[in-house]
CSV table of C-alpha atoms and ligand atoms in Angstrom, one decimal:
chain,number,residue,atom,x,y,z
A,84,UNK,CA,90.2,103.4,67.5
A,85,UNK,CA,91.5,99.9,66.7
A,86,UNK,CA,90.7,97.7,63.9
A,87,UNK,CA,90.8,94.7,66.2
A,88,UNK,CA,87.7,92.9,67.4
A,89,UNK,CA,87.0,89.5,68.8
A,90,UNK,CA,84.6,86.8,67.7
A,91,UNK,CA,81.8,88.6,69.5
A,92,UNK,CA,82.4,91.9,67.7
A,93,UNK,CA,83.8,93.5,70.7
A,94,UNK,CA,86.5,96.1,69.8
A,95,UNK,CA,89.7,95.4,71.7
A,96,UNK,CA,91.9,98.3,72.4
A,97,UNK,CA,93.2,97.9,76.0
A,98,UNK,CA,96.2,96.0,77.4
A,99,UNK,CA,96.6,95.5,81.1
A,100,UNK,CA,100.2,94.6,82.0
A,101,UNK,CA,101.2,92.9,85.2
A,102,UNK,CA,104.8,94.1,85.7
A,103,UNK,CA,105.4,91.8,88.8
A,104,UNK,CA,103.7,89.2,90.7
A,105,UNK,CA,105.3,90.6,94.0
A,106,UNK,CA,103.3,92.6,96.4
A,107,UNK,CA,104.0,94.6,99.5
A,108,UNK,CA,100.5,93.9,100.9
A,109,UNK,CA,98.5,90.6,101.6
A,110,UNK,CA,95.0,91.7,101.0
A,111,UNK,CA,92.6,89.1,102.6
A,112,UNK,CA,90.5,88.8,99.4
A,113,UNK,CA,93.4,88.7,97.0
A,114,UNK,CA,95.9,86.3,98.5
A,115,UNK,CA,96.3,83.7,101.3
A,116,UNK,CA,98.3,85.0,104.3
A,117,UNK,CA,101.5,83.1,103.4
A,118,UNK,CA,101.4,84.8,100.0
A,119,UNK,CA,101.6,82.8,96.8
A,120,UNK,CA,104.5,81.0,95.2
A,121,UNK,CA,106.6,83.6,93.5
A,122,UNK,CA,107.9,83.6,89.9
A,123,UNK,CA,111.5,83.4,89.5
A,124,UNK,CA,113.2,86.7,88.2
A,125,UNK,CA,114.4,85.1,85.1
A,126,UNK,CA,110.7,84.2,84.2
A,127,UNK,CA,109.5,87.7,84.5
A,128,UNK,CA,109.4,89.8,81.3
A,129,UNK,CA,112.2,92.5,81.0
A,130,UNK,CA,111.2,96.1,80.3
A,131,UNK,CA,112.6,95.6,76.8
A,132,UNK,CA,110.3,92.6,76.2
A,133,UNK,CA,107.3,94.4,77.5
A,134,UNK,CA,108.2,97.3,75.2
A,135,UNK,CA,108.4,95.0,72.3
A,136,UNK,CA,104.9,93.5,73.0
A,137,UNK,CA,103.4,96.9,73.5
A,138,UNK,CA,104.9,98.3,70.3
A,139,UNK,CA,103.4,95.4,68.3
A,140,UNK,CA,100.1,95.7,70.1
A,141,UNK,CA,100.0,99.4,69.3
A,142,UNK,CA,100.6,98.7,65.7
A,143,UNK,CA,97.4,96.5,65.8
A,144,UNK,CA,95.3,99.2,67.3
A,145,UNK,CA,95.8,98.9,71.2
A,146,UNK,CA,95.7,102.5,72.4
A,147,UNK,CA,95.3,102.1,76.1
A,148,UNK,CA,97.8,100.5,78.5
A,149,UNK,CA,97.5,100.0,82.3
A,150,UNK,CA,100.4,98.8,84.6
A,151,UNK,CA,99.4,96.7,87.4
A,152,UNK,CA,100.6,93.6,89.4
A,153,UNK,CA,101.2,92.3,92.1
A,154,UNK,CA,102.2,95.8,93.2
A,155,UNK,CA,103.7,97.6,90.2
A,156,UNK,CA,105.6,100.0,92.4
A,157,UNK,CA,107.8,97.3,94.0
A,158,UNK,CA,109.5,96.7,90.6
A,159,UNK,CA,112.7,98.7,90.4
A,160,UNK,CA,112.8,101.4,87.9
A,161,UNK,CA,109.2,101.5,86.9
A,162,UNK,CA,109.4,105.0,85.7
A,163,UNK,CA,112.0,103.8,83.1
A,164,UNK,CA,109.3,101.4,81.6
A,165,UNK,CA,106.8,104.2,81.7
A,166,UNK,CA,109.1,106.4,79.7
A,167,UNK,CA,109.6,103.6,77.1
A,168,UNK,CA,105.9,103.1,76.7
A,169,UNK,CA,104.9,106.7,76.6
A,170,UNK,CA,107.2,107.1,73.6
A,171,UNK,CA,105.3,104.5,71.5
A,172,UNK,CA,103.2,106.1,68.8
A,173,UNK,CA,99.5,105.3,69.3
A,174,UNK,CA,99.4,104.7,73.1
A,175,UNK,CA,97.3,107.7,74.2
A,176,UNK,CA,96.2,106.5,77.6
A,177,UNK,CA,98.9,105.2,80.0
A,178,UNK,CA,97.8,104.5,83.6
A,179,UNK,CA,98.8,102.6,86.7
A,180,UNK,CA,96.9,100.6,89.3
A,181,UNK,CA,98.5,100.6,92.7
A,182,UNK,CA,97.8,100.1,96.4
A,183,UNK,CA,99.5,103.5,96.8
A,184,UNK,CA,101.9,102.4,99.7
A,185,UNK,CA,104.9,103.6,97.6
A,186,UNK,CA,103.1,106.2,95.5
A,187,UNK,CA,104.2,109.3,97.4
A,188,UNK,CA,107.9,108.6,96.7
A,189,UNK,CA,107.3,107.7,92.9
A,190,UNK,CA,104.5,109.9,91.8
A,191,UNK,CA,106.6,112.9,90.5
A,192,UNK,CA,109.0,110.7,88.6
A,193,UNK,CA,106.2,108.7,87.0
A,194,UNK,CA,104.4,111.7,85.9
A,195,UNK,CA,107.6,113.2,84.4
A,196,UNK,CA,108.3,109.9,82.6
A,197,UNK,CA,104.8,110.2,80.9
A,198,UNK,CA,102.3,108.4,83.1
A,199,UNK,CA,98.9,110.0,82.6
A,200,UNK,CA,96.9,108.9,85.7
A,201,UNK,CA,96.6,106.4,88.5
A,202,UNK,CA,93.9,104.2,90.2
A,203,UNK,CA,94.5,103.6,93.9
A,204,UNK,CA,93.1,100.6,95.7
A,205,UNK,CA,91.8,101.6,99.1
A,206,UNK,CA,89.1,99.6,101.0
A,207,UNK,CA,88.9,101.5,104.4
A,208,UNK,CA,89.6,104.9,106.0
A,209,UNK,CA,90.3,103.3,109.4
A,210,UNK,CA,93.9,102.7,110.2
A,211,UNK,CA,93.3,99.5,112.3
A,212,UNK,CA,91.0,98.0,109.7
A,213,UNK,CA,93.5,98.9,106.9
A,214,UNK,CA,96.1,96.8,108.7
A,215,UNK,CA,93.5,93.9,109.1
A,216,UNK,CA,92.4,93.9,105.4
A,217,UNK,CA,96.0,94.3,104.1
A,218,UNK,CA,97.5,92.2,106.8
A,219,UNK,CA,100.5,94.5,106.9
A,220,UNK,CA,100.0,98.0,105.5
A,221,UNK,CA,99.7,101.5,107.0
A,222,UNK,CA,96.8,103.7,105.9
A,223,UNK,CA,98.8,106.8,106.2
A,224,UNK,CA,101.1,105.8,103.3
A,225,UNK,CA,98.3,105.1,100.9
A,226,UNK,CA,96.6,108.4,101.8
A,227,UNK,CA,99.8,110.4,101.3
A,228,UNK,CA,100.3,108.5,97.9
A,229,UNK,CA,96.8,109.7,96.9
A,230,UNK,CA,97.5,113.3,98.0
A,231,UNK,CA,100.9,113.4,96.2
A,232,UNK,CA,99.5,111.8,92.9
A,233,UNK,CA,96.7,114.5,92.8
A,234,UNK,CA,99.3,117.2,93.5
A,235,UNK,CA,101.7,116.2,90.7
A,236,UNK,CA,98.8,115.9,88.3
A,237,UNK,CA,98.3,112.2,87.7
A,238,UNK,CA,94.6,112.9,87.4
A,239,UNK,CA,92.0,111.8,87.5
A,240,UNK,CA,93.1,109.8,90.6
A,241,UNK,CA,90.5,107.2,91.0
A,242,UNK,CA,90.0,105.3,94.3
A,243,UNK,CA,88.8,101.8,94.0
A,244,UNK,CA,87.1,100.3,97.0
A,245,UNK,CA,86.2,96.6,97.1
A,246,UNK,CA,83.1,96.4,99.2
A,247,UNK,CA,82.7,93.5,101.5
A,248,UNK,CA,79.6,92.8,103.6
A,249,UNK,CA,80.3,92.9,107.3
A,250,UNK,CA,84.1,94.0,106.6
A,251,UNK,CA,83.8,97.6,105.3
A,252,UNK,CA,80.2,98.1,103.9
A,253,UNK,CA,79.7,100.6,107.0
A,254,UNK,CA,82.1,103.0,105.3
A,255,UNK,CA,80.3,103.4,102.1
A,256,UNK,CA,78.9,106.7,103.1
A,257,UNK,CA,82.3,108.0,104.4
A,258,UNK,CA,83.8,107.2,101.0
A,259,UNK,CA,80.9,108.8,99.1
A,260,UNK,CA,81.3,111.9,101.3
A,261,UNK,CA,84.9,112.1,100.1
A,262,UNK,CA,83.6,113.0,96.6
A,263,UNK,CA,81.9,116.1,98.0
A,264,UNK,CA,84.4,117.1,100.7
A,265,UNK,CA,87.7,116.4,99.0
A,266,UNK,CA,86.7,115.9,95.3
A,267,UNK,CA,87.8,112.3,95.3
A,268,UNK,CA,86.7,110.1,92.4
A,269,UNK,CA,85.6,106.8,94.2
A,270,UNK,CA,84.6,103.6,92.5
A,271,UNK,CA,82.8,100.9,94.5
A,272,UNK,CA,83.5,97.4,93.3
A,273,UNK,CA,81.7,94.2,94.1
A,274,UNK,CA,83.9,91.7,95.9
A,275,UNK,CA,84.6,88.7,93.6
A,276,UNK,CA,85.0,85.3,95.1
A,277,UNK,CA,88.1,84.3,93.4
A,278,UNK,CA,90.6,82.6,95.8
A,279,UNK,CA,90.2,79.2,97.4
A,280,UNK,CA,89.8,79.3,101.2
A,281,UNK,CA,89.1,83.0,101.1
A,282,UNK,CA,88.3,84.3,104.6
A,283,UNK,CA,85.7,86.7,103.3
A,284,UNK,CA,84.2,84.4,100.6
A,285,UNK,CA,80.6,84.7,101.3
A,286,UNK,CA,80.6,88.5,101.7
A,287,UNK,CA,79.2,89.9,98.5
A,288,UNK,CA,77.7,93.3,98.9
A,289,UNK,CA,75.8,94.1,95.7
A,290,UNK,CA,75.9,97.5,94.0
A,291,UNK,CA,72.1,97.6,94.4
A,292,UNK,CA,72.7,97.5,98.3
A,293,UNK,CA,75.5,100.0,98.0
A,294,UNK,CA,73.3,102.5,96.1
A,295,UNK,CA,70.6,102.3,98.8
A,296,UNK,CA,73.1,103.1,101.5
A,297,UNK,CA,74.7,106.1,99.6
A,298,UNK,CA,71.3,107.5,98.6
A,299,UNK,CA,71.0,108.6,102.3
A,300,UNK,CA,73.3,111.4,101.4
A,301,UNK,CA,71.1,112.8,98.6
A,302,UNK,CA,69.9,111.9,95.2
A,303,UNK,CA,72.8,111.4,92.8
A,304,UNK,CA,72.7,112.0,89.1
A,305,UNK,CA,74.2,110.1,86.2
A,306,UNK,CA,77.5,111.5,85.1
A,307,UNK,CA,79.6,111.1,82.0
A,308,UNK,CA,83.4,110.9,82.7
A,309,UNK,CA,85.8,111.8,79.9
A,310,UNK,CA,88.9,109.8,80.8
A,311,UNK,CA,89.0,106.1,81.3
A,312,UNK,CA,85.3,105.4,81.0
A,313,UNK,CA,85.5,101.6,81.6
A,314,UNK,CA,82.9,99.3,83.0
A,315,UNK,CA,81.8,101.7,85.8
A,316,UNK,CA,78.5,103.5,85.9
A,317,UNK,CA,79.2,107.1,87.1
A,318,UNK,CA,77.1,109.5,89.3
A,319,UNK,CA,77.5,112.7,91.2
A,320,UNK,CA,76.2,113.8,94.5
A,321,UNK,CA,74.7,117.3,94.8
A,322,UNK,CA,77.5,119.8,95.1
A,323,UNK,CA,80.3,117.2,94.6
A,324,UNK,CA,83.4,117.9,92.6
A,325,UNK,CA,84.2,114.2,92.5
A,326,UNK,CA,82.3,111.2,91.1
A,327,UNK,CA,81.0,108.0,92.3
A,328,UNK,CA,81.3,104.9,90.1
A,329,UNK,CA,79.8,101.5,90.6
A,330,UNK,CA,81.3,98.3,89.2
A,331,UNK,CA,79.2,95.1,89.1
A,332,UNK,CA,81.5,92.2,88.1
A,333,UNK,CA,79.3,89.8,89.9
A,334,UNK,CA,75.6,90.9,89.8
A,335,UNK,CA,75.6,92.3,86.4
A,336,UNK,CA,78.6,91.3,84.4
A,337,UNK,CA,79.9,93.7,81.7
A,338,UNK,CA,81.7,91.1,79.6
A,339,UNK,CA,79.6,92.2,76.5
A,340,UNK,CA,81.7,95.5,76.6
A,341,UNK,CA,85.0,93.9,77.5
A,342,UNK,CA,87.8,95.6,75.4
A,343,UNK,CA,90.8,94.0,77.3
A,344,UNK,CA,93.7,91.7,77.0
A,345,UNK,CA,96.0,91.0,79.9
A,346,UNK,CA,99.7,90.3,79.9
A,347,UNK,CA,101.0,88.4,83.0
A,348,UNK,CA,104.4,89.2,84.5
A,349,UNK,CA,105.7,86.0,83.0
A,350,UNK,CA,104.7,86.8,79.5
A,351,UNK,CA,101.5,85.0,79.0
A,352,UNK,CA,98.6,86.8,77.2
A,353,UNK,CA,95.3,86.3,78.9
A,354,UNK,CA,92.1,86.9,76.9
A,355,UNK,CA,90.0,87.0,80.2
A,356,UNK,CA,91.0,87.6,83.9
A,357,UNK,CA,88.6,84.8,84.9
A,358,UNK,CA,89.5,82.1,82.5
A,359,UNK,CA,92.6,79.9,82.6
A,360,UNK,CA,93.5,80.2,78.9
A,361,UNK,CA,96.9,81.7,78.2
A,362,UNK,CA,99.0,82.3,75.2
A,363,UNK,CA,102.8,82.2,75.6
A,364,UNK,CA,104.5,85.4,74.3
A,365,UNK,CA,107.7,85.0,76.3
A,366,UNK,CA,108.8,81.9,74.4
A,367,UNK,CA,108.3,83.7,71.2
A,368,UNK,CA,110.0,86.8,72.4
A,369,UNK,CA,113.0,84.8,73.7
A,370,UNK,CA,113.4,82.6,70.7
A,371,UNK,CA,113.8,85.7,68.5
A,372,UNK,CA,110.3,85.6,66.9
A,373,UNK,CA,109.8,88.5,64.4
A,374,UNK,CA,107.1,91.2,65.1
A,375,UNK,CA,104.9,89.4,62.6
A,376,UNK,CA,104.7,86.2,64.9
A,377,UNK,CA,104.0,88.3,68.0
A,378,UNK,CA,101.2,90.0,66.0
A,379,UNK,CA,99.8,86.6,65.1
A,380,UNK,CA,99.8,85.4,68.7
A,381,UNK,CA,98.1,88.6,69.9
A,382,UNK,CA,95.4,88.2,67.2
A,383,UNK,CA,95.0,84.5,68.3
A,384,UNK,CA,94.5,85.6,71.9
A,385,UNK,CA,91.8,88.2,70.8
A,386,UNK,CA,90.0,85.5,68.6
A,387,UNK,CA,90.0,83.2,71.6
A,388,UNK,CA,88.3,85.7,74.2
A,389,UNK,CA,85.4,83.9,75.9
A,390,UNK,CA,82.0,85.3,75.7
A,391,UNK,CA,81.7,86.0,79.4
A,392,UNK,CA,82.6,84.7,82.9
A,393,UNK,CA,80.1,82.8,85.2
A,394,UNK,CA,80.9,84.2,88.6
A,395,UNK,CA,77.2,85.0,89.2
A,396,UNK,CA,76.4,81.4,88.5
A,397,UNK,CA,78.7,80.5,91.3
A,398,UNK,CA,81.7,79.4,89.1
A,399,UNK,CA,85.2,80.3,90.5
A,400,UNK,CA,88.1,81.7,88.8
A,401,UNK,CA,90.4,78.9,87.6
A,402,UNK,CA,94.1,78.7,87.7
A,403,UNK,CA,96.3,81.6,88.9
A,404,UNK,CA,95.5,84.2,91.6
A,405,UNK,CA,94.9,87.8,90.8
A,406,UNK,CA,98.3,88.9,92.0
A,407,UNK,CA,99.9,86.8,89.1
A,408,UNK,CA,97.4,87.7,86.4
A,409,UNK,CA,97.1,91.5,87.0
A,410,UNK,CA,93.8,92.2,88.6
B,1402,SAM,N1,98.6,96.0,93.9
B,1402,SAM,C1,97.8,96.9,93.0
B,1402,SAM,C2,96.5,97.3,93.7
B,1402,SAM,O1,96.4,97.1,94.9
B,1402,SAM,O2,95.8,98.1,93.2
B,1402,SAM,C3,97.4,96.2,91.7
B,1402,SAM,C4,96.9,94.7,91.7
B,1402,SAM,S1,95.4,94.4,92.5
B,1402,SAM,C5,95.3,92.6,92.3
B,1402,SAM,C6,94.3,95.1,91.5
B,1402,SAM,C7,93.0,95.3,92.0
B,1402,SAM,O3,92.3,94.0,92.1
B,1402,SAM,C8,92.8,96.0,93.3
B,1402,SAM,O4,92.0,97.1,93.2
B,1402,SAM,C9,92.1,94.9,94.2
B,1402,SAM,O5,91.2,95.6,95.1
B,1402,SAM,C10,91.3,94.1,93.1
B,1402,SAM,N2,91.0,92.8,93.6
B,1402,SAM,C11,91.7,91.9,94.1
B,1402,SAM,N3,91.1,90.8,94.5
B,1402,SAM,C12,89.7,91.1,94.3
B,1402,SAM,C13,88.5,90.5,94.5
B,1402,SAM,N4,88.5,89.3,95.1
B,1402,SAM,N5,87.4,91.2,94.3
B,1402,SAM,C14,87.3,92.4,93.7
B,1402,SAM,N6,88.5,93.0,93.4
B,1402,SAM,C15,89.7,92.4,93.7
């Protein structure tokens, strides 16, 4: 465990890294239809630069790393980065968050490179609705990605569903059934109103309402998961091999247990997803700063972690969209 903790005595041991701001989908709740302004390639951290940051962070006590984006699998040679990070002493949980579209073709190489597990974002099991929510994707590709990831052993594969009232809440029971029929590990996440002009902005469906729906399948029991036990509360339906998790970023924030830092694709360290504050590591990296200086900047980011976000009080995320910050 890390020796690092922030000014609210929260231990910090988890770094989420956005490896690209580019995405092959345009999910309605994440970006506007036209996409968002893209970073120039020269502004994006190289794999060597990411490696340097993780090595210093690991020396400080970070032991969990997750690669995200944008869509991490659209960045060329991601398995090379995984291999580099997997070799860093002290990193004992290396994972990936993906929309799964390209996962079938990369899963085996990622596993071989040293990736431990994946989370796959999937909000519907209906092909037409998938196209509507993602504005351009094919459900079959993500389902195939999930299947191959499980087969090559990137387990536990967790399926993350953002639940939106009037959009996909009618599929809660179908997803919950997958934990019984197919052993899926499904996490239901409250939709966060984070982008301006969001076409689904008013459609929060609370975890309280989700639980009521799913209880129609049977009484579920609290469950302790061994791997990646983050902000979700886990349960199991009778006879299920898989688990159900609930994540309540809006109705019951879990900031008091936040153990994360985020590194944006252009090398800014963000102490909180939902605050604008950023500390520039890229400048330091490119001006040849020694590890001691990077260490100081990481500690500064940790010391400036805000106590909590205020989404439930109606405050919006400020600054950059999720796709740039690494949701
Ligand atoms: N492209 C990858 C993916 O789809 O998993 C990684 C990046 S994506 C921004 C990371 C996660 O953020 C996804 O699970 C997505 O559903 C979630 N997300 C994006 N916007 C959200 C919102 N408004 N509310 C809740 N979750 C959101």
